[in-house]
mmCIF file of C-alpha atoms in Angstrom:
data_model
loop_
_atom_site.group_PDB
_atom_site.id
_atom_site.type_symbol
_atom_site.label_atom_id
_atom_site.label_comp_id
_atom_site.label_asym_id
_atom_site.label_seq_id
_atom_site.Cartn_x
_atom_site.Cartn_y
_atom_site.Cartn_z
ATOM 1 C CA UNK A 11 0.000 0.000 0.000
ATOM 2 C CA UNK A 12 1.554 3.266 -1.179
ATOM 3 C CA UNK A 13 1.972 5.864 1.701
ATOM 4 C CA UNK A 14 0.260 9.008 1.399
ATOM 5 C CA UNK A 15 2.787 11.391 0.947
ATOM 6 C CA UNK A 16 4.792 9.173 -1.501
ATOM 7 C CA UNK A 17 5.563 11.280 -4.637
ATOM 8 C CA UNK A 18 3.203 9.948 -7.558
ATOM 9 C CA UNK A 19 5.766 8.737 -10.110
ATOM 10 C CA UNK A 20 7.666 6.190 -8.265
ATOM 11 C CA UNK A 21 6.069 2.541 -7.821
ATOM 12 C CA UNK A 22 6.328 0.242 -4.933
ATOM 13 C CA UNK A 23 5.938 -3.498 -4.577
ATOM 14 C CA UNK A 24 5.779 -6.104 -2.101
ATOM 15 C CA UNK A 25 8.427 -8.672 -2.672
ATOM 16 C CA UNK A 26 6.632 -11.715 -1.283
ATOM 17 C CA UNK A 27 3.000 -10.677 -2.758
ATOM 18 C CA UNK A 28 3.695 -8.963 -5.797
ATOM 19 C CA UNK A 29 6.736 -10.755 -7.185
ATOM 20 C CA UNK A 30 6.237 -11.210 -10.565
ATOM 21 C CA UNK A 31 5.051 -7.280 -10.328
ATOM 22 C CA UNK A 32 8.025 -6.427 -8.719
ATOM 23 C CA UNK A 33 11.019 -8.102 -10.702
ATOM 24 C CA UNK A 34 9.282 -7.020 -14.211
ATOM 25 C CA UNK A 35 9.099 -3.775 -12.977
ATOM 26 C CA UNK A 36 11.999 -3.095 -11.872
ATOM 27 C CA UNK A 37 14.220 -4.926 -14.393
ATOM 28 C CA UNK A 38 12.146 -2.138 -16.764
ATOM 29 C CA UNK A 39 13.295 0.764 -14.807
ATOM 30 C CA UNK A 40 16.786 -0.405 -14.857
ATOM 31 C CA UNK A 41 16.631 -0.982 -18.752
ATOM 32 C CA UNK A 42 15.240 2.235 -19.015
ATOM 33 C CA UNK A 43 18.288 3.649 -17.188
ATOM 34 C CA UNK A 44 16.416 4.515 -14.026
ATOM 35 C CA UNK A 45 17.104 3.746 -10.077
ATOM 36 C CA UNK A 46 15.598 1.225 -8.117
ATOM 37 C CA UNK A 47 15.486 0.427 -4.234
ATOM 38 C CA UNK A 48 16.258 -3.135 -3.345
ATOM 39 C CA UNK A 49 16.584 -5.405 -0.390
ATOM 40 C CA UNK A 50 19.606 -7.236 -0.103
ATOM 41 C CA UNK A 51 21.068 -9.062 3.070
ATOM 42 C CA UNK A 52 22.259 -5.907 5.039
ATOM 43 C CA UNK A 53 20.673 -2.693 4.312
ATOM 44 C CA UNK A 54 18.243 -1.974 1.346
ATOM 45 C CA UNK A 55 20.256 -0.413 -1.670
ATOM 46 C CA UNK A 56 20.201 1.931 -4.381
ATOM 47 C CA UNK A 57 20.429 0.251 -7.683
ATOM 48 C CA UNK A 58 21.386 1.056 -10.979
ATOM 49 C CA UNK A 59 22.174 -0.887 -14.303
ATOM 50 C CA UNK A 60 26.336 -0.860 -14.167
ATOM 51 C CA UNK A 61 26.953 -0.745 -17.454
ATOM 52 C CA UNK A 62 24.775 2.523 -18.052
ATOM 53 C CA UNK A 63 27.274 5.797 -17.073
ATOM 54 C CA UNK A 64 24.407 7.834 -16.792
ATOM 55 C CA UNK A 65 22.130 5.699 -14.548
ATOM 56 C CA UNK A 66 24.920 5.138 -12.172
ATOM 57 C CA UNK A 67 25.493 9.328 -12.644
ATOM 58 C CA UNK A 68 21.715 9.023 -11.117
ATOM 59 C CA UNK A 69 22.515 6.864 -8.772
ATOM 60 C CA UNK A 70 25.125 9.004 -6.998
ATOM 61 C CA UNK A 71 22.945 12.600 -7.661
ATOM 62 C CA UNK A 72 20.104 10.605 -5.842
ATOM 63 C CA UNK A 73 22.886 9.934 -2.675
ATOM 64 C CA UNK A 74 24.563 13.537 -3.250
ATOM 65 C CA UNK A 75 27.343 11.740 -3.211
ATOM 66 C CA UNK A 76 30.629 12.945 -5.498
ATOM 67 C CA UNK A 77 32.547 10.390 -8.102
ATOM 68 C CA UNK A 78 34.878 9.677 -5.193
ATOM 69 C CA UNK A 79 32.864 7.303 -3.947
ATOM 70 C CA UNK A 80 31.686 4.643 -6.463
ATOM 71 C CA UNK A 81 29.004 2.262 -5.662
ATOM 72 C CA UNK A 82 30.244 -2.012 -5.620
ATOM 73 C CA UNK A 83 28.276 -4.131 -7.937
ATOM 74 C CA UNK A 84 25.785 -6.689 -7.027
ATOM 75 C CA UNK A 85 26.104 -9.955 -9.495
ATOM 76 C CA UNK A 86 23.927 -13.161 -8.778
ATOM 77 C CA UNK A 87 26.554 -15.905 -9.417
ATOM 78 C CA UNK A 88 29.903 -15.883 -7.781
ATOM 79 C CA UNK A 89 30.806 -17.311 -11.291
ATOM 80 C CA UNK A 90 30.422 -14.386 -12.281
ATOM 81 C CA UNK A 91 33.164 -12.490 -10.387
ATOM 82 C CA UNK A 92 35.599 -13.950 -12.771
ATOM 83 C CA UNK A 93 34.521 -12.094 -16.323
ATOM 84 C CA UNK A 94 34.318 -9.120 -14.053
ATOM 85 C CA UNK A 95 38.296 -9.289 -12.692
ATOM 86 C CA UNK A 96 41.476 -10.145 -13.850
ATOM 87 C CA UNK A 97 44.415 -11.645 -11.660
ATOM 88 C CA UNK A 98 42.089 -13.242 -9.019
ATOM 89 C CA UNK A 99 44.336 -15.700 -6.756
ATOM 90 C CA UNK A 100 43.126 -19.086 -5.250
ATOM 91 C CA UNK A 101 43.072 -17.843 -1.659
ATOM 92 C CA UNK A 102 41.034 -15.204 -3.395
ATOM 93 C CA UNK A 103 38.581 -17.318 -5.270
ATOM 94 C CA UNK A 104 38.181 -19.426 -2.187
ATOM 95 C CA UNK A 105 36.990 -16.995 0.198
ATOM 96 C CA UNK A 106 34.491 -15.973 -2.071
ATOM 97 C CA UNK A 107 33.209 -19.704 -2.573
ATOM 98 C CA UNK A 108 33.487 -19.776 1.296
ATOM 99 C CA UNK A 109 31.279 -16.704 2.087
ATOM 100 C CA UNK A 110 28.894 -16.003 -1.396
ATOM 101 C CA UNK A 111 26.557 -15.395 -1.149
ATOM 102 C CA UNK A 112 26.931 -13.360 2.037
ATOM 103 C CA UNK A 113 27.887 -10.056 3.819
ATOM 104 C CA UNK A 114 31.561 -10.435 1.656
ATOM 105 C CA UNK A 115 32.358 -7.490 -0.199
ATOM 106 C CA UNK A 116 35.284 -8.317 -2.247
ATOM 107 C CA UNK A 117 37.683 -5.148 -4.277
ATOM 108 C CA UNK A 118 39.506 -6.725 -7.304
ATOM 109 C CA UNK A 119 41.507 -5.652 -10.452
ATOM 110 C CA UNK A 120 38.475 -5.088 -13.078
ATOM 111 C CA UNK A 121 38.721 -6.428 -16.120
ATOM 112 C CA UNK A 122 40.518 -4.256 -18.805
ATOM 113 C CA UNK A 123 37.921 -4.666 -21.190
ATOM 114 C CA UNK A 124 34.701 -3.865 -19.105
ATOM 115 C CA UNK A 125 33.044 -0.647 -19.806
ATOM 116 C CA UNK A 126 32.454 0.414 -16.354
ATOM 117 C CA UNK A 127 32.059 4.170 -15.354
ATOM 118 C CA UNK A 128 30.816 4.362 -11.745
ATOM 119 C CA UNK A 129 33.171 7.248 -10.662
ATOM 120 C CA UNK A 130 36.713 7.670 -10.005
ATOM 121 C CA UNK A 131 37.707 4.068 -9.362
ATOM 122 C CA UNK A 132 40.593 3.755 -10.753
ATOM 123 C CA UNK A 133 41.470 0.112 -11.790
ATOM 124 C CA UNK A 134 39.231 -1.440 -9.458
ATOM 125 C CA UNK A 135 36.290 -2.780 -8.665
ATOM 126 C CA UNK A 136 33.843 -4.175 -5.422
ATOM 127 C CA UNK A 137 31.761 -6.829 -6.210
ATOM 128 C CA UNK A 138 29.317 -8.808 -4.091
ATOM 129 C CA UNK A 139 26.942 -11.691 -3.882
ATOM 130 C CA UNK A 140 24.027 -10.710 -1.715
ATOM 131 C CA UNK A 141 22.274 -13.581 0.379
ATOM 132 C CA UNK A 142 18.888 -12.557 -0.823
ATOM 133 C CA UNK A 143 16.713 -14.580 -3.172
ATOM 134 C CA UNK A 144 14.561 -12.209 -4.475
ATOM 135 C CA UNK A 145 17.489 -9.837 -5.335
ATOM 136 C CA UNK A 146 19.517 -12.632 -6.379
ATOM 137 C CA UNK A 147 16.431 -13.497 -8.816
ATOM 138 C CA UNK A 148 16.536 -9.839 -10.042
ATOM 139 C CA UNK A 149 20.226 -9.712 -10.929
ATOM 140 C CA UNK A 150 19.477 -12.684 -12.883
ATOM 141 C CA UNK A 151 16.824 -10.529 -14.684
ATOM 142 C CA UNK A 152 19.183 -7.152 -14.780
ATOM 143 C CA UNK A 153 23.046 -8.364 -14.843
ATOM 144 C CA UNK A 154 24.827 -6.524 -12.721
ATOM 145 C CA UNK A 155 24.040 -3.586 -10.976
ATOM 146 C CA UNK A 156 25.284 -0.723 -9.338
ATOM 147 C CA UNK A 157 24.168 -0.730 -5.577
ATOM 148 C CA UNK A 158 24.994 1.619 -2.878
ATOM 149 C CA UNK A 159 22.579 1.796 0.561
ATOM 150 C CA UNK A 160 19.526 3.760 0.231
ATOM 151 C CA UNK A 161 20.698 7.232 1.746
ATOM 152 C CA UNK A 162 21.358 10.388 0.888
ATOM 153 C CA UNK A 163 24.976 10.587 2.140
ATOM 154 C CA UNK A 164 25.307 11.421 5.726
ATOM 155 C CA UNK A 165 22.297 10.037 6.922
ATOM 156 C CA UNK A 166 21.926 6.648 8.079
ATOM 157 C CA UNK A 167 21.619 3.692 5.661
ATOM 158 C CA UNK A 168 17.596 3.135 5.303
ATOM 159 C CA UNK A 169 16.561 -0.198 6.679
ATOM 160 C CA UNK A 170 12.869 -0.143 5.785
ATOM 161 C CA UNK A 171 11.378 0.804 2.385
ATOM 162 C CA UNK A 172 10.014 3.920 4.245
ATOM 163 C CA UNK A 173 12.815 5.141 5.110
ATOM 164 C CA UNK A 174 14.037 4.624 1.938
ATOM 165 C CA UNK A 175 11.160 6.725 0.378
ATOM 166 C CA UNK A 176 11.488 9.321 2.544
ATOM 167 C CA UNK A 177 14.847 10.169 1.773
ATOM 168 C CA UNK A 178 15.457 9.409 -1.896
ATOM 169 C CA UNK A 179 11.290 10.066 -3.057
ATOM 170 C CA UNK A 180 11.070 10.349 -6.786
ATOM 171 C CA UNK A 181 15.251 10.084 -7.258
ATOM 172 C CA UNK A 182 13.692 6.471 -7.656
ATOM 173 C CA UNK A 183 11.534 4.792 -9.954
ATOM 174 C CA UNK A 184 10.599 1.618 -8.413
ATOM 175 C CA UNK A 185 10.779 0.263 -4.642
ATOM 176 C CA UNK A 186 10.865 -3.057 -3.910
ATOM 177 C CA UNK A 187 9.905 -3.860 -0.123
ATOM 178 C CA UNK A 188 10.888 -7.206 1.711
ATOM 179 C CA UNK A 189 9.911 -5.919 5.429
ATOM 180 C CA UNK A 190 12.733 -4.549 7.638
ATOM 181 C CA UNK A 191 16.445 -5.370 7.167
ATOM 182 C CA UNK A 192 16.667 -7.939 9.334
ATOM 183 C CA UNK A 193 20.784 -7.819 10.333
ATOM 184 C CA UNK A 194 21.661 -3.948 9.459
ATOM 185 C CA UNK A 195 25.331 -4.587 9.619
ATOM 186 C CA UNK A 196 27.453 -3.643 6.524
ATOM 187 C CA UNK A 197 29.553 -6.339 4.545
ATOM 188 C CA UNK A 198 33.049 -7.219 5.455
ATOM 189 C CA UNK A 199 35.301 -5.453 2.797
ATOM 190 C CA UNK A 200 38.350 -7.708 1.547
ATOM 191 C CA UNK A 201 40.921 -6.198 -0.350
ATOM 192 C CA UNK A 202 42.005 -8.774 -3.021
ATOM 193 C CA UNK A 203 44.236 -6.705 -5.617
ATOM 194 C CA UNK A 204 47.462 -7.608 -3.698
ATOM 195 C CA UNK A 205 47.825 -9.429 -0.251
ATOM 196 C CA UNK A 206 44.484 -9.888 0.851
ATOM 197 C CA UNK A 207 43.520 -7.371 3.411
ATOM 198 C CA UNK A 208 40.704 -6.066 5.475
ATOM 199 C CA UNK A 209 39.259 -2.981 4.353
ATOM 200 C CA UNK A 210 36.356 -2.679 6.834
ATOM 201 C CA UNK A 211 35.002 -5.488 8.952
ATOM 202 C CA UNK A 212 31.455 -5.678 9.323
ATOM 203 C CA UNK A 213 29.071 -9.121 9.677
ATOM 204 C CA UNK A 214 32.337 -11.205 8.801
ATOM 205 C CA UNK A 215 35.141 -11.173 11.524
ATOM 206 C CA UNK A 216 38.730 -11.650 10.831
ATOM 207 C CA UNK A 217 38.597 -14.469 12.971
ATOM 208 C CA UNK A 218 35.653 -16.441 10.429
ATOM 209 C CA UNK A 219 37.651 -15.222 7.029
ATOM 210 C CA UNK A 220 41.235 -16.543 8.292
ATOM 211 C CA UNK A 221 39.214 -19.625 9.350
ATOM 212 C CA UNK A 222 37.683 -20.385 6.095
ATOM 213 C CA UNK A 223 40.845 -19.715 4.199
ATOM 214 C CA UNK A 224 44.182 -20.290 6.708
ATOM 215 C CA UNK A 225 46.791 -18.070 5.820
ATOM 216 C CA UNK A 226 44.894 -16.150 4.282
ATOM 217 C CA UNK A 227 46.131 -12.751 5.732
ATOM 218 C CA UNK A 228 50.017 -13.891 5.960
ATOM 219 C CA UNK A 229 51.891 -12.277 9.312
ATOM 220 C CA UNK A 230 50.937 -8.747 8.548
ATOM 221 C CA UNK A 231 47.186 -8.568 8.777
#
């Protein structure tokens, strides 16, 4: 049910009621080069097509965030990670395996010939596997996208579709509600372009990563 002071052009489904609704719809708005709200396994996100400069240019207006910042991107299979990055080692590959889907953000080397412009990145690229069906079922309808959490920057990350609304209104085309985050804790970020390091440490301890993959972290982390 819509909220009455939602702004009249955006659309918002139920995930578990209106699913067919919800996916067609919103894979439309992301062909269309429009932003989407989505749950996914820690906070609900912002979502753009990644391959579409000026979606993801939406993307970040809709935050007011700058191109210093550039969103990860959500992909459905962690298959996919490797036509997305070059140089990817077997300690690397294996924590993924261990922890995908799941709150594991991985940065990598991007691949030289993707066409990715989703700020000043540089040569890299973070990529993660949500443990979310429904969104995992979208990305399968969308490729990859995009996906920062639902905030204008400097506010806190939404973790209910109203919140969402509230802050990003018609910014967004389409939002797609799955009830209340249910663990509002932000991915573990892995740094896997050299030695593997810790970036930020969020659901995933140190502890569980070296666990999954000894050694991973040599003497120095």
């Amino acid at each position: 049910m819509a909220l009455v002071n939602e702004p009249d052009a955006l659309q918002r489904f139920d995930c578990d009621t209106e699913a067919d609704q919800a996916l067609a719809a919103a894979a439309a708005a992301v062909t269309a080069g429009r932003c989407i709200v989505l749950p996914t396994d820690t906070v609900y996100g912002i979502g753009a097509n990644a391959f579409d400069p000026a979606a993801v240019q939406g993307l970040l207006d809709a935050k007011q965030r700058g191109r210093d910042m550039p969103p990860p991107v959500l992909i459905a299979e962690p298959s996919m990670l490797r036509s997305l990055a070059t140089g990817l080692s077997a300690d690397g590959l294996a924590l993924a395996k261990a922890f995908w889907p799941g709150a594991l953000t991985v940065v990598v080397t991007a691949h030289p010939d993707l066409r990715l412009d989703l700020g000043d990145r540089g040569a890299t690229l973070a990529v993660r596997v949500p443990d979310h069906a429904f969104t995992r079922a979208l990305l399968r309808h969308t490729g990859p996208l995009a996906v920062s959490s639902a905030n204008v920057s400097g506010r806190p990350a939404a973790t209910t579709i109203d919140e969402a609304i509230e802050q990003l209104g018609d910014e967004v085309a389409v939002y797609l509600d799955a009830g209340p985050a249910s663990a509002p804790v932000p991915s573990t970020i892995v740094d896997l372009t050299g030695e593997p390091r810790i970036l930020r440490e969020g659901r995933l301890t140190r502890e569980q990563l070296e666990a999954a993959v000894p050694g991973l972290f040599g003497d120095d982390a």
